[in-house]
Amino acid sequence: MNREDFPMLNEDYIYFDNGATTFKPNQVIQSVVDYYTKYTANSHRGDYDLSQKVDYLYESTRDVVKNFIKANNSKEIIFTSGTTMSLNMIVFGFMKYFLKPGDEVLITKAEHASNVLPWLELEKEIGIVVKYIPLDDNHKVTVENVKNSITKNTKVISLAYVTNVIGDVRPIKEIASLIHANNGLIVVDGAQSVPHIKTDVTYDDIDFLAFSGHKMLAPTGIGVLYAKEKYLELMKPISYGGGMNSRFESNKEVEYKELPLRLEAGTQNIAGVLGLQAAIKYIEEIGIDKIHEHEIELKNYLLTKLKEIDNIEIYNQESDSGIIVFNIKNIFSEDTSRYLNHYHICVRAGNHCTKMVKDEIGIKNTCRISFYLYNTKEEIDKLIEVLKDNKKIYEVIL
Amino acid sequence: MDANLKREIIVDNVENPFHRGIKDKENFIKANTHNESCIDNIDLYVKIQDNKIIDAYFEGEACAITTSATSIMLKKIIGLTKEEARSLMKEYYQMIEEETYNSDKLGELNVYSDIAKQPSRKKCATLPFQTLEKTLKISEIEIDD
């Protein structure tokens, strides 16, 4: 749908790597161009009209994000550079002070590096214990397994809402309720969910949420940290400098601003923020449920077609998102992606920054197809045609 | 060497790699090199005695170029002294970088003579030799101790 809005689709590529990043519609590109050509100014700095206009647009994006994820208050929306930075702020700006040695943090082996490495660092730094919730036979998190993993020491559960390899949608509301009953907190990596399924932090009772703009039509370098206000109030900045202080004196008296600016030091990615606003408005105009339905339809169509090819192994048939991971039997994933690249088909090969998932699916490297709103069945037909002809892979790539 | 023959040799080494899999790792020096894509993952095992590579194996998953280059390299280096192995390595890198080289010395490794035409594959083709150099360095450190 809406293919005419995406200039990259004129470039003769079939782009199936939307889990990595998405193409941008004209509306988003224009919003960035407008900032640089019609009202360039810094935000929260000047009294002149230009700066006021930028302030207004910048702050109105906070409201747009707040409404999009159903937060209670715009102060709960902090702009960051992306999911990775948001998760690092949660771990090193909040959890470092909230958690005590021996406190347990539950993650899974299917998490992205950005939801693993900060925790492992904090484990080394302050002696928390990182544990893995076992996954079921379909590599999913079940409420039962979460229940069995929680001990009296479990203080945090940190999970992707949708995982970036297996593509399963986790029962976050139920998990949040379990950890809250244990006086703990839930952190959600929304990088692969916010662009594709409806997000409601209030309904799910999510304490912390991280997501990126560039995986949902916005520019790169802009992301969001959401947290309940009471936790954000306690969060320490991990960056200090301009824009976040209200005064500092030569006698070293320092006072910082209130939320949300206290957590946004330095000149922000203003063009990115405005692009994010345009992206969210674009998604809302279509309707996120419609986008999700479209992806599921494509996924089911692809699954049926892939099964018709003898030597294709699919690893996540049961997933409920627009992600499929597969290999051609006895062919290394990178060779498959090079083969597809020859026909201008872009898929991701490798471990997808999820290096522990090999322990779960028993395979280190896979090809991943991840859909978005502009993908079509015709593109899938082309992919299938090329994959059916995979006997000539070495002829093509060598 | 014509393109079809080159491809045939590469595919043969992918499908029937030489010395892939090691049973007894005792007295072998191990090294691993991830290339920048962090996908290709080869463990190389080299046994050195009296300055000579007397045996070598590899394990791991990698693309067709890296897998075949490792297989062919192992066929070439077993029995060489470290100096001979490094001299082979030098000729090989010169070929990869499209400099003057002695093709007689390289044997089957000549199948990668055109790899420079695909710059992104150069790292795949050199990965086994980078790993070999690691093992040689390790062997020197151990001797110094």
Coordinates of C-alpha atoms in Angstrom, one line a residue:
Chain A
M1 CA 0.0 0.0 0.0
N2 CA 1.0 3.7 -0.4
R3 CA 4.0 2.8 -2.6
E4 CA 3.8 6.0 -4.5
D5 CA 4.9 7.9 -1.3
F6 CA 8.3 6.1 -1.1
P7 CA 11.0 7.4 -3.4
M8 CA 13.2 4.5 -2.6
L9 CA 10.7 2.2 -4.3
N10 CA 11.5 3.8 -7.6
E11 CA 15.0 2.4 -7.3
D12 CA 14.2 -1.1 -8.5
Y13 CA 14.8 -2.9 -5.2
I14 CA 12.7 -5.4 -3.4
Y15 CA 13.3 -4.4 0.2
F16 CA 12.6 -7.1 2.7
D17 CA 14.9 -5.8 5.5
N18 CA 12.4 -3.6 7.4
G19 CA 13.4 -5.1 10.7
A20 CA 16.8 -3.3 10.2
T21 CA 15.4 0.0 8.9
T22 CA 12.5 1.2 6.8
F23 CA 12.2 3.4 3.7
K24 CA 10.9 6.9 4.3
P25 CA 7.8 8.4 2.7
N26 CA 7.9 11.8 1.1
Q27 CA 6.0 13.3 4.0
V28 CA 8.8 12.4 6.4
I29 CA 11.5 13.6 4.0
Q30 CA 9.7 16.8 3.4
S31 CA 9.4 17.5 7.2
V32 CA 13.2 17.2 7.5
V33 CA 13.7 19.4 4.4
D34 CA 11.3 22.0 5.8
Y35 CA 13.3 22.2 9.0
Y36 CA 16.5 22.8 7.2
T37 CA 15.0 25.2 4.6
K38 CA 12.2 27.0 6.3
Y39 CA 12.7 27.2 10.0
T40 CA 16.2 26.1 11.1
A41 CA 16.8 27.2 14.7
N42 CA 17.7 25.6 17.9
S43 CA 15.0 24.5 20.3
H44 CA 14.4 25.9 23.8
R45 CA 17.1 28.6 23.2
G46 CA 15.7 31.7 21.5
D47 CA 13.0 34.3 21.8
Y48 CA 12.7 35.0 18.1
D49 CA 9.8 33.6 16.0
L50 CA 11.9 31.0 14.2
S51 CA 13.0 29.4 17.5
Q52 CA 9.5 29.6 18.9
K53 CA 8.2 27.8 15.9
V54 CA 10.8 25.0 16.3
D55 CA 10.0 24.8 20.0
Y56 CA 6.3 24.4 19.2
L57 CA 7.0 21.7 16.6
Y58 CA 9.5 19.9 18.8
E59 CA 7.2 19.9 21.9
S60 CA 4.1 19.0 19.9
T61 CA 6.0 15.8 18.7
R62 CA 6.1 14.8 22.4
D63 CA 2.3 15.0 22.4
V64 CA 2.0 13.0 19.2
V65 CA 4.3 10.3 20.6
K66 CA 2.4 10.3 23.9
N67 CA -0.9 9.7 22.1
F68 CA 0.6 7.1 19.8
I69 CA 1.8 4.9 22.6
K70 CA -1.1 5.9 25.0
A71 CA 1.1 7.4 27.7
N72 CA -0.5 9.6 30.4
N73 CA 1.7 12.6 30.2
S74 CA 4.0 14.2 27.6
K75 CA 6.7 14.5 30.3
E76 CA 7.0 10.8 30.1
I77 CA 8.4 11.0 26.6
I78 CA 12.2 11.5 26.3
F79 CA 13.8 11.9 22.9
T80 CA 17.0 9.8 22.4
S81 CA 19.1 8.6 19.5
G82 CA 17.3 5.3 19.4
T83 CA 16.4 2.1 21.2
T84 CA 20.0 1.4 22.2
M85 CA 20.4 4.7 23.9
S86 CA 17.0 4.5 25.5
L87 CA 17.9 1.0 27.0
N88 CA 21.3 2.3 28.2
M89 CA 19.6 5.2 29.9
I90 CA 17.2 2.8 31.6
V91 CA 20.0 0.5 32.8
F92 CA 22.7 3.1 33.7
G93 CA 20.5 6.1 34.7
F94 CA 17.9 4.2 36.7
M95 CA 18.5 0.5 37.3
K96 CA 22.1 1.1 38.5
Y97 CA 20.6 3.0 41.5
F98 CA 17.4 1.1 41.9
L99 CA 19.0 -2.4 42.0
K100 CA 21.1 -4.0 44.7
P101 CA 23.7 -6.8 44.5
G102 CA 21.9 -10.1 44.2
D103 CA 18.8 -8.6 42.6
E104 CA 17.8 -10.7 39.6
V105 CA 17.0 -9.4 36.1
L106 CA 15.2 -11.8 33.7
I107 CA 15.8 -11.6 30.0
T108 CA 15.8 -14.3 27.3
K109 CA 18.4 -15.7 24.9
A110 CA 16.3 -14.3 22.0
E111 CA 17.0 -10.6 23.0
H112 CA 18.8 -8.2 20.8
A113 CA 22.3 -7.2 21.9
S114 CA 21.0 -3.8 23.2
N115 CA 18.8 -5.6 25.7
V116 CA 21.6 -8.0 26.8
L117 CA 24.9 -6.1 27.0
P118 CA 23.8 -3.2 29.2
W119 CA 22.5 -5.8 31.7
L120 CA 25.7 -7.9 31.6
E121 CA 27.7 -4.7 32.2
L122 CA 25.6 -3.8 35.1
E123 CA 26.0 -7.3 36.5
K124 CA 29.8 -6.8 36.4
E125 CA 29.5 -3.3 37.8
I126 CA 27.1 -3.8 40.8
G127 CA 26.6 -7.5 41.2
I128 CA 23.0 -8.0 39.9
V129 CA 22.3 -11.4 38.5
V130 CA 21.1 -11.8 34.9
K131 CA 19.0 -14.9 34.3
Y132 CA 17.3 -16.3 31.2
I133 CA 13.6 -17.2 31.0
P134 CA 13.4 -20.5 29.2
L135 CA 11.6 -20.4 25.8
D136 CA 9.1 -23.1 24.7
D137 CA 9.5 -25.4 21.7
N138 CA 8.4 -22.6 19.4
H139 CA 11.0 -20.3 21.0
K140 CA 8.3 -18.3 22.6
V141 CA 8.0 -16.8 26.1
T142 CA 5.1 -18.3 28.0
V143 CA 3.4 -16.8 31.0
E144 CA 4.0 -20.2 32.8
N145 CA 7.8 -20.0 32.1
V146 CA 7.9 -16.4 33.4
K147 CA 6.0 -17.5 36.6
N148 CA 8.5 -20.3 37.1
S149 CA 11.5 -18.0 36.6
I150 CA 10.5 -15.4 39.1
T151 CA 12.1 -15.7 42.5
K152 CA 11.8 -13.4 45.5
N153 CA 14.9 -11.6 44.2
T154 CA 13.5 -10.9 40.7
K155 CA 13.3 -7.1 40.4
V156 CA 13.2 -6.6 36.7
I157 CA 12.0 -8.4 33.6
S158 CA 13.4 -6.9 30.4
L159 CA 12.0 -8.2 27.1
A160 CA 11.4 -7.3 23.5
Y161 CA 7.7 -7.0 22.8
V162 CA 8.4 -8.6 19.4
T163 CA 11.7 -10.3 18.9
N164 CA 13.9 -9.4 15.9
V165 CA 14.7 -13.0 14.8
I166 CA 11.8 -15.2 15.8
G167 CA 9.2 -12.5 15.6
D168 CA 7.0 -13.7 18.4
V169 CA 4.8 -11.3 20.2
R170 CA 5.2 -11.6 24.0
P171 CA 2.3 -11.5 26.4
I172 CA 3.6 -8.3 28.0
K173 CA 0.5 -7.3 29.9
E174 CA 0.4 -10.7 31.8
I175 CA 4.2 -10.5 32.4
A176 CA 3.9 -7.0 33.7
S177 CA 1.3 -8.0 36.1
L178 CA 3.4 -10.9 37.4
I179 CA 6.5 -8.8 38.0
H180 CA 4.5 -6.0 39.6
A181 CA 3.0 -8.5 42.0
N182 CA 6.7 -9.3 42.9
N183 CA 7.4 -5.6 43.5
G184 CA 9.5 -5.5 40.3
L185 CA 9.6 -3.5 37.1
I186 CA 9.1 -4.3 33.5
V187 CA 11.3 -2.9 30.7
V188 CA 10.1 -3.4 27.1
D189 CA 12.2 -3.2 24.0
G190 CA 9.7 -1.9 21.5
A191 CA 12.0 -1.6 18.5
Q192 CA 10.2 -4.4 16.5
S193 CA 6.7 -3.8 18.0
V194 CA 6.0 -0.1 18.0
P195 CA 6.3 0.2 14.2
H196 CA 4.0 -2.8 13.6
I197 CA 1.4 -3.4 16.3
K198 CA -0.7 -1.1 18.5
T199 CA 1.2 0.1 21.6
D200 CA -0.6 1.0 24.8
V201 CA 1.8 1.4 27.7
T202 CA -1.1 2.2 30.0
Y203 CA -3.2 -0.8 29.2
D204 CA -0.1 -3.1 29.4
D205 CA 1.1 -1.3 32.5
I206 CA 4.6 -0.9 31.0
D207 CA 7.2 0.8 33.3
F208 CA 9.8 1.5 30.7
L209 CA 9.6 1.3 26.9
A210 CA 12.4 2.0 24.3
F211 CA 12.0 2.3 20.5
S212 CA 13.6 3.8 17.4
G213 CA 12.2 6.1 14.8
H214 CA 14.1 4.7 11.8
K215 CA 12.3 1.3 12.0
M216 CA 9.0 3.2 11.6
L217 CA 9.5 5.5 8.6
A218 CA 11.3 8.2 10.6
P219 CA 14.9 9.4 10.1
T220 CA 17.8 7.5 11.7
G221 CA 19.2 8.9 15.0
I222 CA 15.9 9.5 16.7
G223 CA 14.3 7.3 19.2
V224 CA 12.1 7.4 22.3
L225 CA 12.4 6.5 26.0
Y226 CA 9.1 6.2 27.7
A227 CA 8.9 5.7 31.4
K228 CA 6.2 6.2 34.1
E229 CA 6.7 9.7 35.5
K230 CA 7.6 8.5 39.0
Y231 CA 10.5 6.5 37.6
L232 CA 11.7 9.2 35.2
E233 CA 11.8 11.6 38.2
L234 CA 14.3 9.3 39.8
M235 CA 16.4 8.7 36.6
K236 CA 19.8 10.3 36.6
P237 CA 20.9 11.8 33.3
I238 CA 23.8 10.0 31.7
S239 CA 24.6 13.2 29.8
Y240 CA 25.1 16.6 31.4
G241 CA 25.5 19.9 29.7
G242 CA 23.5 22.5 27.8
G243 CA 19.7 22.5 27.7
M244 CA 19.3 20.3 30.8
N245 CA 20.4 22.7 33.5
S246 CA 18.6 25.6 35.0
R247 CA 21.6 27.2 36.7
F248 CA 25.1 26.6 37.8
E249 CA 27.3 28.9 39.9
S250 CA 31.0 29.4 40.4
N251 CA 30.5 28.0 44.0
K252 CA 29.5 24.8 42.2
E253 CA 25.8 25.0 43.0
V254 CA 24.0 23.3 40.3
E255 CA 20.3 22.9 39.5
Y256 CA 18.8 20.9 36.7
K257 CA 15.6 21.4 34.7
E258 CA 12.4 19.5 35.3
L259 CA 11.4 16.6 33.1
P260 CA 11.6 16.0 30.2
L261 CA 14.4 18.4 29.4
R262 CA 16.6 17.2 32.3
L263 CA 17.2 14.0 30.3
E264 CA 17.8 15.7 27.0
A265 CA 21.3 17.3 27.3
G266 CA 22.8 19.1 24.3
T267 CA 21.2 20.2 21.1
Q268 CA 18.8 17.5 20.1
N269 CA 18.2 15.8 16.8
I270 CA 15.5 18.4 15.9
A271 CA 15.1 17.3 12.3
G272 CA 14.8 13.7 13.6
V273 CA 12.1 14.7 16.1
L274 CA 10.1 16.5 13.4
G275 CA 10.6 13.6 11.1
L276 CA 9.3 11.3 13.8
Q277 CA 6.2 13.4 14.1
A278 CA 5.5 13.1 10.4
A279 CA 6.1 9.4 10.5
I280 CA 3.7 8.8 13.3
K281 CA 1.1 10.9 11.7
Y282 CA 1.6 8.9 8.5
I283 CA 1.2 5.6 10.3
E284 CA -1.9 6.9 12.1
E285 CA -3.5 8.0 8.9
I286 CA -3.2 4.5 7.5
G287 CA -3.9 2.8 10.9
I288 CA -1.4 0.6 12.7
D289 CA -3.9 -2.3 12.7
K290 CA -4.2 -2.2 9.0
I291 CA -0.4 -2.2 8.6
H292 CA -0.2 -5.2 10.9
E293 CA -3.0 -7.1 9.0
H294 CA -1.2 -6.4 5.7
E295 CA 2.1 -7.8 7.1
I296 CA 0.4 -10.9 8.4
E297 CA -1.3 -11.5 5.1
L298 CA 2.1 -11.2 3.3
K299 CA 3.8 -13.4 5.9
N300 CA 1.1 -16.2 5.4
Y301 CA 1.4 -15.8 1.7
L302 CA 5.2 -16.2 1.8
L303 CA 5.0 -19.2 4.2
T304 CA 2.6 -21.1 1.8
K305 CA 4.9 -20.4 -1.1
L306 CA 8.1 -21.1 0.7
K307 CA 6.8 -24.5 1.8
E308 CA 6.5 -25.4 -1.9
I309 CA 10.2 -25.3 -2.3
D310 CA 11.9 -28.6 -1.2
N311 CA 15.2 -27.4 0.3
I312 CA 14.0 -24.4 2.3
E313 CA 14.1 -24.6 6.1
I314 CA 11.9 -22.2 8.0
Y315 CA 12.6 -21.6 11.7
N316 CA 9.7 -19.5 13.0
Q317 CA 6.5 -20.7 11.3
E318 CA 4.5 -20.1 14.5
S319 CA 5.5 -16.4 14.9
D320 CA 2.7 -13.8 14.8
S321 CA 4.5 -10.9 13.2
G322 CA 5.8 -10.1 9.7
I323 CA 9.1 -11.8 10.2
I324 CA 10.3 -15.0 8.6
V325 CA 13.7 -16.6 9.1
F326 CA 14.9 -19.4 6.8
N327 CA 17.9 -21.0 5.1
I328 CA 18.4 -22.9 1.9
K329 CA 19.6 -26.3 3.1
N330 CA 23.4 -26.6 3.2
I331 CA 23.9 -23.0 2.0
F332 CA 25.4 -20.4 4.3
S333 CA 22.9 -17.5 4.9
E334 CA 25.3 -14.9 3.6
D335 CA 25.6 -16.7 0.3
T336 CA 21.8 -16.8 0.0
S337 CA 21.5 -13.1 0.7
R338 CA 24.2 -12.4 -2.0
Y339 CA 22.3 -14.6 -4.4
L340 CA 19.1 -12.7 -3.7
N341 CA 21.0 -9.4 -4.0
H342 CA 21.9 -10.3 -7.5
Y343 CA 18.2 -9.9 -8.3
H344 CA 18.0 -6.7 -6.2
I345 CA 16.2 -8.5 -3.4
C346 CA 17.4 -7.2 0.0
V347 CA 17.2 -9.6 3.0
R348 CA 19.3 -9.8 6.1
A349 CA 21.7 -12.6 6.7
G350 CA 23.5 -13.5 9.9
N351 CA 22.7 -13.6 13.6
H352 CA 20.8 -10.3 13.6
C353 CA 22.6 -9.0 16.7
T354 CA 21.0 -11.8 18.6
K355 CA 23.9 -14.0 19.2
M356 CA 22.4 -16.1 22.0
V357 CA 19.4 -17.2 19.9
K358 CA 21.6 -19.9 18.3
D359 CA 21.3 -21.8 21.6
E360 CA 17.5 -21.7 21.1
I361 CA 17.0 -22.5 17.4
G362 CA 20.2 -24.5 17.1
I363 CA 21.3 -22.5 14.1
K364 CA 23.7 -19.6 14.2
N365 CA 23.0 -17.8 11.0
T366 CA 19.8 -17.3 9.0
C367 CA 18.2 -15.2 6.3
R368 CA 15.5 -12.9 7.6
I369 CA 12.6 -11.4 5.7
S370 CA 10.8 -8.6 7.5
F371 CA 7.8 -6.8 5.9
Y372 CA 6.4 -3.4 6.1
L373 CA 3.4 -1.6 4.7
Y374 CA 4.8 -1.1 1.2
N375 CA 5.7 -4.7 0.5
T376 CA 3.5 -6.6 -2.0
K377 CA 2.6 -10.2 -3.0
E378 CA 4.2 -9.5 -6.4
E379 CA 7.5 -8.9 -4.6
I380 CA 7.1 -12.2 -2.8
D381 CA 6.3 -13.9 -6.1
K382 CA 9.6 -12.6 -7.5
L383 CA 11.5 -13.8 -4.4
I384 CA 9.9 -17.3 -4.7
E385 CA 10.8 -17.5 -8.4
V386 CA 14.5 -16.7 -7.6
L387 CA 14.5 -19.1 -4.6
K388 CA 13.0 -21.9 -6.7
D389 CA 15.9 -21.6 -8.9
N390 CA 18.4 -21.9 -6.1
K391 CA 20.4 -24.7 -7.7
K392 CA 22.3 -22.1 -9.6
I393 CA 23.3 -20.2 -6.5
Y394 CA 27.0 -20.8 -6.9
E395 CA 26.8 -20.0 -10.6
V396 CA 25.4 -16.6 -9.7
I397 CA 27.6 -15.6 -6.7
L398 CA 30.9 -17.2 -7.6
Chain B
M1 CA 42.1 -20.7 -15.3
D2 CA 38.7 -20.2 -16.8
A3 CA 35.7 -19.1 -14.7
N4 CA 33.9 -22.5 -14.8
L5 CA 36.9 -24.4 -13.6
K6 CA 37.4 -21.8 -10.8
R7 CA 33.8 -22.2 -9.7
E8 CA 34.0 -26.0 -9.8
I9 CA 37.1 -26.0 -7.5
I10 CA 35.5 -23.6 -5.1
V11 CA 32.2 -25.5 -5.0
D12 CA 34.1 -28.8 -4.5
N13 CA 35.9 -27.3 -1.5
V14 CA 32.6 -26.0 -0.1
E15 CA 30.9 -29.3 -0.4
N16 CA 33.8 -31.5 0.5
P17 CA 36.1 -29.4 2.6
F18 CA 39.6 -30.6 3.4
H19 CA 40.2 -31.3 7.1
R20 CA 37.0 -29.8 8.4
G21 CA 36.3 -31.0 11.9
I22 CA 39.0 -32.0 14.4
K23 CA 38.8 -34.9 16.9
D24 CA 41.8 -34.6 19.1
K25 CA 42.8 -31.0 19.7
E26 CA 45.8 -31.7 21.9
N27 CA 48.9 -29.8 20.9
F28 CA 47.0 -27.8 18.4
I29 CA 47.1 -24.0 18.4
K30 CA 43.6 -22.5 18.0
A31 CA 42.7 -19.1 16.6
N32 CA 39.4 -17.6 15.5
T33 CA 38.7 -14.6 13.2
H34 CA 35.4 -12.9 12.8
N35 CA 35.3 -10.6 9.9
E36 CA 33.6 -7.3 10.1
S37 CA 30.2 -8.7 9.1
C38 CA 30.5 -10.9 12.2
I39 CA 29.0 -13.8 10.3
D40 CA 32.0 -15.9 9.1
N41 CA 33.2 -17.8 12.1
I42 CA 36.1 -20.1 11.6
D43 CA 38.2 -21.8 14.2
L44 CA 41.6 -22.8 12.8
Y45 CA 43.7 -25.5 14.5
V46 CA 47.4 -25.7 13.6
K47 CA 50.0 -28.1 15.0
I48 CA 53.6 -26.8 14.8
Q49 CA 56.6 -28.9 15.5
D50 CA 60.3 -27.8 14.8
N51 CA 59.1 -24.7 13.1
K52 CA 57.0 -26.7 10.7
I53 CA 53.2 -26.9 10.3
I54 CA 52.7 -30.7 10.6
D55 CA 48.9 -30.7 10.7
A56 CA 45.9 -28.4 10.5
Y57 CA 42.1 -28.5 10.7
F58 CA 39.2 -26.1 10.8
E59 CA 35.7 -25.9 12.2
G60 CA 32.9 -23.4 12.0
E61 CA 30.4 -21.8 9.6
A62 CA 31.3 -19.4 6.9
C63 CA 30.3 -18.3 3.4
A64 CA 31.4 -20.2 0.3
I65 CA 34.5 -18.1 -0.3
T66 CA 35.8 -18.3 3.2
T67 CA 35.0 -22.0 3.5
S68 CA 36.7 -22.9 0.3
A69 CA 39.7 -20.7 0.9
T70 CA 40.2 -22.3 4.2
S71 CA 40.0 -25.7 2.8
I72 CA 42.4 -24.9 -0.1
M73 CA 44.8 -23.1 2.3
L74 CA 45.0 -26.1 4.6
K75 CA 45.9 -28.4 1.7
K76 CA 48.7 -26.0 0.8
I77 CA 50.2 -25.3 4.2
I78 CA 50.6 -28.7 5.8
G79 CA 54.2 -29.6 5.6
L80 CA 55.5 -26.0 5.2
T81 CA 57.8 -24.3 7.6
K82 CA 56.4 -21.1 9.1
E83 CA 58.6 -19.0 6.8
E84 CA 57.3 -20.9 3.8
A85 CA 53.7 -20.5 5.0
R86 CA 54.3 -16.7 5.4
S87 CA 55.9 -16.5 2.0
L88 CA 52.8 -18.2 0.5
M89 CA 50.6 -15.8 2.4
K90 CA 52.5 -12.9 0.9
E91 CA 52.1 -14.1 -2.6
Y92 CA 48.4 -14.7 -1.9
Y93 CA 47.8 -11.2 -0.5
Q94 CA 49.6 -9.8 -3.5
M95 CA 47.3 -11.7 -5.8
I96 CA 44.2 -10.5 -3.9
E97 CA 45.4 -6.9 -4.0
E98 CA 46.1 -7.2 -7.8
E99 CA 49.8 -6.7 -7.4
T100 CA 52.6 -8.8 -9.1
Y101 CA 52.7 -12.3 -7.8
N102 CA 54.0 -15.8 -8.6
S103 CA 50.9 -17.8 -9.6
D104 CA 52.9 -21.1 -9.8
K105 CA 53.4 -20.9 -6.0
L106 CA 49.7 -20.6 -5.3
G107 CA 48.2 -23.7 -7.0
E108 CA 44.5 -24.0 -6.4
L109 CA 44.5 -20.6 -4.5
N110 CA 44.6 -19.1 -8.0
V111 CA 40.8 -19.6 -8.1
Y112 CA 40.6 -16.3 -6.2
S113 CA 42.6 -14.3 -8.7
D114 CA 39.6 -12.2 -9.7
I115 CA 38.2 -11.6 -6.2
A116 CA 39.3 -7.9 -6.3
K117 CA 36.5 -7.4 -8.8
Q118 CA 34.2 -7.9 -5.8
P119 CA 35.8 -5.8 -3.1
S120 CA 33.3 -7.0 -0.4
R121 CA 34.6 -10.5 -0.9
K122 CA 38.2 -9.8 -0.4
K123 CA 37.8 -10.0 3.3
C124 CA 36.2 -13.4 2.9
A125 CA 39.1 -14.7 0.8
T126 CA 41.7 -13.4 3.2
L127 CA 40.1 -14.5 6.4
P128 CA 41.7 -17.9 6.6
F129 CA 45.2 -16.5 6.1
Q130 CA 44.6 -13.8 8.8
T131 CA 43.6 -16.6 11.1
L132 CA 46.7 -18.6 10.1
E133 CA 48.9 -15.6 11.0
K134 CA 47.2 -15.5 14.4
T135 CA 48.2 -19.1 15.1
L136 CA 51.7 -18.5 13.9
K137 CA 52.0 -15.5 16.2
I138 CA 50.6 -17.5 19.1
S139 CA 53.3 -20.2 18.5
E140 CA 56.0 -17.6 18.6
I141 CA 54.7 -16.1 21.9
E142 CA 54.6 -19.6 23.4
I143 CA 58.2 -20.3 22.3
D144 CA 59.4 -17.0 23.8
D145 CA 57.9 -18.0 27.2

